Amino acid sequence: MTLLVLMGCGPAKRASNPSSPLSDAPPNEVSGLSIPAGRIDDAVAKVDGLVGELMKNTGIPGLAVAIVHGGKTVYAKGFGVRDVGKGDGPGNKVDADTVFQLASVSKSVGATVVAHEVSANVVAWDTPVVSKLPWFALSDPYVTGHVTIADLYSHRSGLPDHAGDQLEDLGYDARAVLQRLKYLPLAPFRISYAYTNFGVTSAATAVAAAAGKSWEDLSDEVLYRPLAMGSTSSRFADFLARPNHAVNHIKVGDQWEARLQRDPDAQTPAGGVSSSVNDMTHWLTMVLANGVYNGQRITSPEALLPTYTPQVISVPAASAKARASFYGHGFNVSVTSSGRTQYSHSGAFGSGAATSFAVLPSEDVGIVVLTNAAPIGVPETLTAEFMDLVQYGRVTADWAALFKKAIAPLNNPVGSLVGKQPPANPVPGRPLGDYVGVYANDYWGPATVTDHDGQLQLSLGPKNQTFDLKHWDGDTFTFALSNENALPGSISKAVFSGFPGAMLNLEYYDSDNLGTFTR
């Protein structure tokens, strides 16, 4: 009876062949949504229009985009200008050879440098960092002894989010920043995700030490030169020396202006690469070919695989029906709504650069987008729209609005007093001499407060960056900040207490409860 029900209660018939053949691929490599022939070509043909719409709506100065498919570069083009202050003449146009700062896309590029060294048995992904950098330490002795290159490249060491970045802003070099990481509190080891530029830099420094070279030289030797990436470097000076390089821009009112410069040398493995989209197509082609470029093996597939496959959950699912996001070693990893694995990364300098790439390995296609404007979601929008066209033949969401909303906080000034007016009748402060002195802090170094002709000043960092302290109320003062992580308009409180010995708490530097200095 059951058989009759299943067969529609009719006489048994021989089942017909399915309309499409069964896949020979493993089930976990198969998408439930097929991509017809010609779909990728159609998507490529629409990129000019997508770029034009984005540039019209945002007014960003310049953008370059390239696409690789089937082992070939199928699109590479520049739009707009390199520097808004130099007009729109042909000598200022962005082209496919214009060099941009990659920002955090550098992590993915650097991960393939590490993969080369893993292939060459110089290190392994599970090599403890301290075995190559004996001076390296974190606040937990167990973590110090066991944290590996893989742990730091996948942001699962337990270090706080963006650990060390503010030290870099104060002018500390890479070694000084890395040596201060031992003062930071740690989240649970290997089960906590927090994005850290100097965690990655620690791991890369260990790899370079094992190779007996600087990271910059190692990257050039094992990756940039073999891939014929002649415009690519991990040195900021090389970026500035390129005649055809894009200047960074920030939004000031309704205009884009070239006001700030970003020297990322202290964290160059994490954010210091500069390149063109033409050069980046060589890298994407190598990655899509499992480590081979023009017949030359750059890295073994085994060493490369963990870079772009899940090693840690970066964004847990918010509901039972939501998809989680993952991180490999220097790559974001996700599953698209069509059931395809995608790996990608974005980069952003608040001082005026935004970048992104995305790859669908099942379709052998990748796109890279570089811009010379502060992050507002333009490169991420373009990569998402292109991948929608590849998978569905249409754009499925208002990606520009979604990314603009998600990224907007990066462009906001920081500080609890931003937008607030000083008290109308503040409590008078103490005589200025009561505040003067040197205040010690192991992590940040000394804070020096001086009386400069009736104006209190605060000096921090190895270069003695100086800030005017303005009285707010009682023993509370404020100072203005402007750097990569505190954009113009940012304000920090400086609160003195504990007299006569005196302590000084600096709000901006207190995110990990390390912002109190003692005289």
mmCIF file of C-alpha atoms in Angstrom, residues 249-388:
data_model
loop_
_atom_site.group_PDB
_atom_site.id
_atom_site.type_symbol
_atom_site.label_atom_id
_atom_site.label_comp_id
_atom_site.label_asym_id
_atom_site.label_seq_id
_atom_site.Cartn_x
_atom_site.Cartn_y
_atom_site.Cartn_z
ATOM 1 C CA HIS A 249 41.310 61.327 1.362
ATOM 2 C CA ILE A 250 38.846 61.940 4.190
ATOM 3 C CA LYS A 251 35.373 63.489 4.036
ATOM 4 C CA VAL A 252 35.256 67.064 5.331
ATOM 5 C CA GLY A 253 31.692 68.302 5.198
ATOM 6 C CA ASP A 254 30.540 67.454 1.692
ATOM 7 C CA GLN A 255 34.020 67.390 0.182
ATOM 8 C CA TRP A 256 36.811 64.841 -0.040
ATOM 9 C CA GLU A 257 40.164 66.290 1.030
ATOM 10 C CA ALA A 258 43.723 64.961 1.198
ATOM 11 C CA ARG A 259 44.545 65.907 4.799
ATOM 12 C CA LEU A 260 46.098 62.881 6.482
ATOM 13 C CA GLN A 261 48.905 60.461 5.718
ATOM 14 C CA ARG A 262 49.199 56.926 7.084
ATOM 15 C CA ASP A 263 52.611 55.365 7.719
ATOM 16 C CA PRO A 264 51.847 51.723 8.667
ATOM 17 C CA ASP A 265 55.432 50.442 8.819
ATOM 18 C CA ALA A 266 55.138 49.453 12.495
ATOM 19 C CA GLN A 267 52.450 46.907 11.577
ATOM 20 C CA THR A 268 53.440 46.284 7.976
ATOM 21 C CA PRO A 269 52.544 42.541 7.939
ATOM 22 C CA ALA A 270 49.019 43.489 9.009
ATOM 23 C CA GLY A 271 48.454 46.726 7.123
ATOM 24 C CA GLY A 272 51.546 47.975 5.324
ATOM 25 C CA VAL A 273 51.402 46.543 1.800
ATOM 26 C CA SER A 274 50.881 48.853 -1.166
ATOM 27 C CA SER A 275 49.976 47.522 -4.598
ATOM 28 C CA SER A 276 48.038 48.052 -7.815
ATOM 29 C CA VAL A 277 45.071 46.044 -9.048
ATOM 30 C CA ASN A 278 47.203 44.757 -11.916
ATOM 31 C CA ASP A 279 49.694 43.355 -9.407
ATOM 32 C CA MET A 280 46.905 41.990 -7.232
ATOM 33 C CA THR A 281 45.550 39.946 -10.134
ATOM 34 C CA HIS A 282 48.810 37.973 -10.091
ATOM 35 C CA TRP A 283 48.299 37.234 -6.412
ATOM 36 C CA LEU A 284 44.630 36.292 -6.823
ATOM 37 C CA THR A 285 45.495 34.013 -9.731
ATOM 38 C CA MET A 286 48.089 32.234 -7.589
ATOM 39 C CA VAL A 287 45.693 31.795 -4.677
ATOM 40 C CA LEU A 288 42.934 30.446 -6.938
ATOM 41 C CA ALA A 289 45.435 28.011 -8.471
ATOM 42 C CA ASN A 290 46.284 26.514 -5.060
ATOM 43 C CA GLY A 291 49.672 28.198 -4.878
ATOM 44 C CA VAL A 292 50.845 28.031 -8.503
ATOM 45 C CA TYR A 293 51.586 31.003 -10.771
ATOM 46 C CA ASN A 294 52.758 30.684 -14.375
ATOM 47 C CA GLY A 295 53.779 27.097 -13.709
ATOM 48 C CA GLN A 296 55.854 28.005 -10.647
ATOM 49 C CA ARG A 297 54.775 26.694 -7.264
ATOM 50 C CA ILE A 298 54.785 29.508 -4.695
ATOM 51 C CA THR A 299 53.276 27.536 -1.825
ATOM 52 C CA SER A 300 51.997 24.024 -1.312
ATOM 53 C CA PRO A 301 48.216 23.488 -1.287
ATOM 54 C CA GLU A 302 48.516 22.002 2.199
ATOM 55 C CA ALA A 303 50.177 25.141 3.603
ATOM 56 C CA LEU A 304 47.731 27.431 1.817
ATOM 57 C CA LEU A 305 44.507 25.617 2.713
ATOM 58 C CA PRO A 306 44.201 26.770 6.357
ATOM 59 C CA THR A 307 44.605 30.406 5.335
ATOM 60 C CA TYR A 308 41.218 30.539 3.603
ATOM 61 C CA THR A 309 39.275 27.852 5.463
ATOM 62 C CA PRO A 310 37.613 28.299 8.891
ATOM 63 C CA GLN A 311 39.943 28.249 11.905
ATOM 64 C CA VAL A 312 37.793 30.258 14.347
ATOM 65 C CA ILE A 313 34.260 31.669 14.515
ATOM 66 C CA SER A 314 34.579 35.418 14.004
ATOM 67 C CA VAL A 315 30.867 36.303 14.066
ATOM 68 C CA PRO A 316 28.610 33.770 15.816
ATOM 69 C CA ALA A 317 25.185 33.162 14.311
ATOM 70 C CA ALA A 318 22.635 35.569 15.773
ATOM 71 C CA SER A 319 19.777 33.096 15.365
ATOM 72 C CA ALA A 320 19.111 29.489 14.451
ATOM 73 C CA LYS A 321 18.533 30.446 10.814
ATOM 74 C CA ALA A 322 21.548 32.735 10.490
ATOM 75 C CA ARG A 323 24.916 31.805 9.029
ATOM 76 C CA ALA A 324 28.011 32.348 11.151
ATOM 77 C CA SER A 325 31.175 33.951 9.795
ATOM 78 C CA PHE A 326 34.674 32.568 10.173
ATOM 79 C CA TYR A 327 38.319 33.547 9.958
ATOM 80 C CA GLY A 328 41.175 31.499 8.574
ATOM 81 C CA HIS A 329 44.768 32.700 8.748
ATOM 82 C CA GLY A 330 44.486 36.225 7.370
ATOM 83 C CA PHE A 331 41.288 35.595 5.393
ATOM 84 C CA ASN A 332 37.596 36.038 6.196
ATOM 85 C CA VAL A 333 35.610 32.913 5.321
ATOM 86 C CA SER A 334 31.856 32.668 4.806
ATOM 87 C CA VAL A 335 29.123 30.710 3.064
ATOM 88 C CA THR A 336 26.964 32.725 0.675
ATOM 89 C CA SER A 337 23.199 32.404 0.407
ATOM 90 C CA SER A 338 23.722 30.222 -2.676
ATOM 91 C CA GLY A 339 25.647 27.720 -0.568
ATOM 92 C CA ARG A 340 29.082 28.578 -1.923
ATOM 93 C CA THR A 341 32.223 29.139 0.118
ATOM 94 C CA GLN A 342 33.622 32.645 -0.240
ATOM 95 C CA TYR A 343 36.848 34.032 1.138
ATOM 96 C CA SER A 344 37.609 37.713 1.340
ATOM 97 C CA HIS A 345 39.081 40.576 3.316
ATOM 98 C CA SER A 346 38.620 44.311 3.617
ATOM 99 C CA GLY A 347 41.060 47.027 4.566
ATOM 100 C CA ALA A 348 40.442 50.481 5.980
ATOM 101 C CA PHE A 349 42.500 53.458 7.051
ATOM 102 C CA GLY A 350 40.466 56.172 8.745
ATOM 103 C CA SER A 351 43.008 58.541 7.217
ATOM 104 C CA GLY A 352 41.693 57.783 3.762
ATOM 105 C CA ALA A 353 41.952 54.314 2.201
ATOM 106 C CA ALA A 354 39.437 51.494 1.751
ATOM 107 C CA THR A 355 40.012 48.178 -0.012
ATOM 108 C CA SER A 356 38.411 44.781 -0.473
ATOM 109 C CA PHE A 357 38.662 41.528 -2.359
ATOM 110 C CA ALA A 358 36.362 38.521 -2.618
ATOM 111 C CA VAL A 359 36.792 35.083 -4.174
ATOM 112 C CA LEU A 360 34.363 32.309 -5.094
ATOM 113 C CA PRO A 361 36.716 29.343 -5.450
ATOM 114 C CA SER A 362 34.005 27.050 -6.842
ATOM 115 C CA GLU A 363 33.645 29.377 -9.832
ATOM 116 C CA ASP A 364 37.348 30.241 -10.102
ATOM 117 C CA VAL A 365 36.562 33.953 -9.935
ATOM 118 C CA GLY A 366 37.867 36.780 -7.780
ATOM 119 C CA ILE A 367 37.553 40.562 -7.631
ATOM 120 C CA VAL A 368 39.733 43.206 -5.954
ATOM 121 C CA VAL A 369 38.766 46.848 -5.382
ATOM 122 C CA LEU A 370 41.121 49.588 -4.156
ATOM 123 C CA THR A 371 40.081 53.164 -3.295
ATOM 124 C CA ASN A 372 41.729 56.332 -2.012
ATOM 125 C CA ALA A 373 38.855 57.404 0.243
ATOM 126 C CA ALA A 374 38.073 56.822 3.903
ATOM 127 C CA PRO A 375 35.911 53.740 4.528
ATOM 128 C CA ILE A 376 32.229 54.209 3.693
ATOM 129 C CA GLY A 377 31.614 50.768 2.201
ATOM 130 C CA VAL A 378 32.393 51.400 -1.470
ATOM 131 C CA PRO A 379 34.787 48.479 -2.131
ATOM 132 C CA GLU A 380 32.654 46.064 -0.100
ATOM 133 C CA THR A 381 29.535 47.172 -1.988
ATOM 134 C CA LEU A 382 31.169 46.607 -5.357
ATOM 135 C CA THR A 383 32.484 43.151 -4.461
ATOM 136 C CA ALA A 384 29.085 42.139 -3.027
ATOM 137 C CA GLU A 385 27.188 43.415 -6.066
ATOM 138 C CA PHE A 386 29.553 41.625 -8.428
ATOM 139 C CA MET A 387 29.282 38.339 -6.534
ATOM 140 C CA ASP A 388 25.478 38.688 -6.553
#
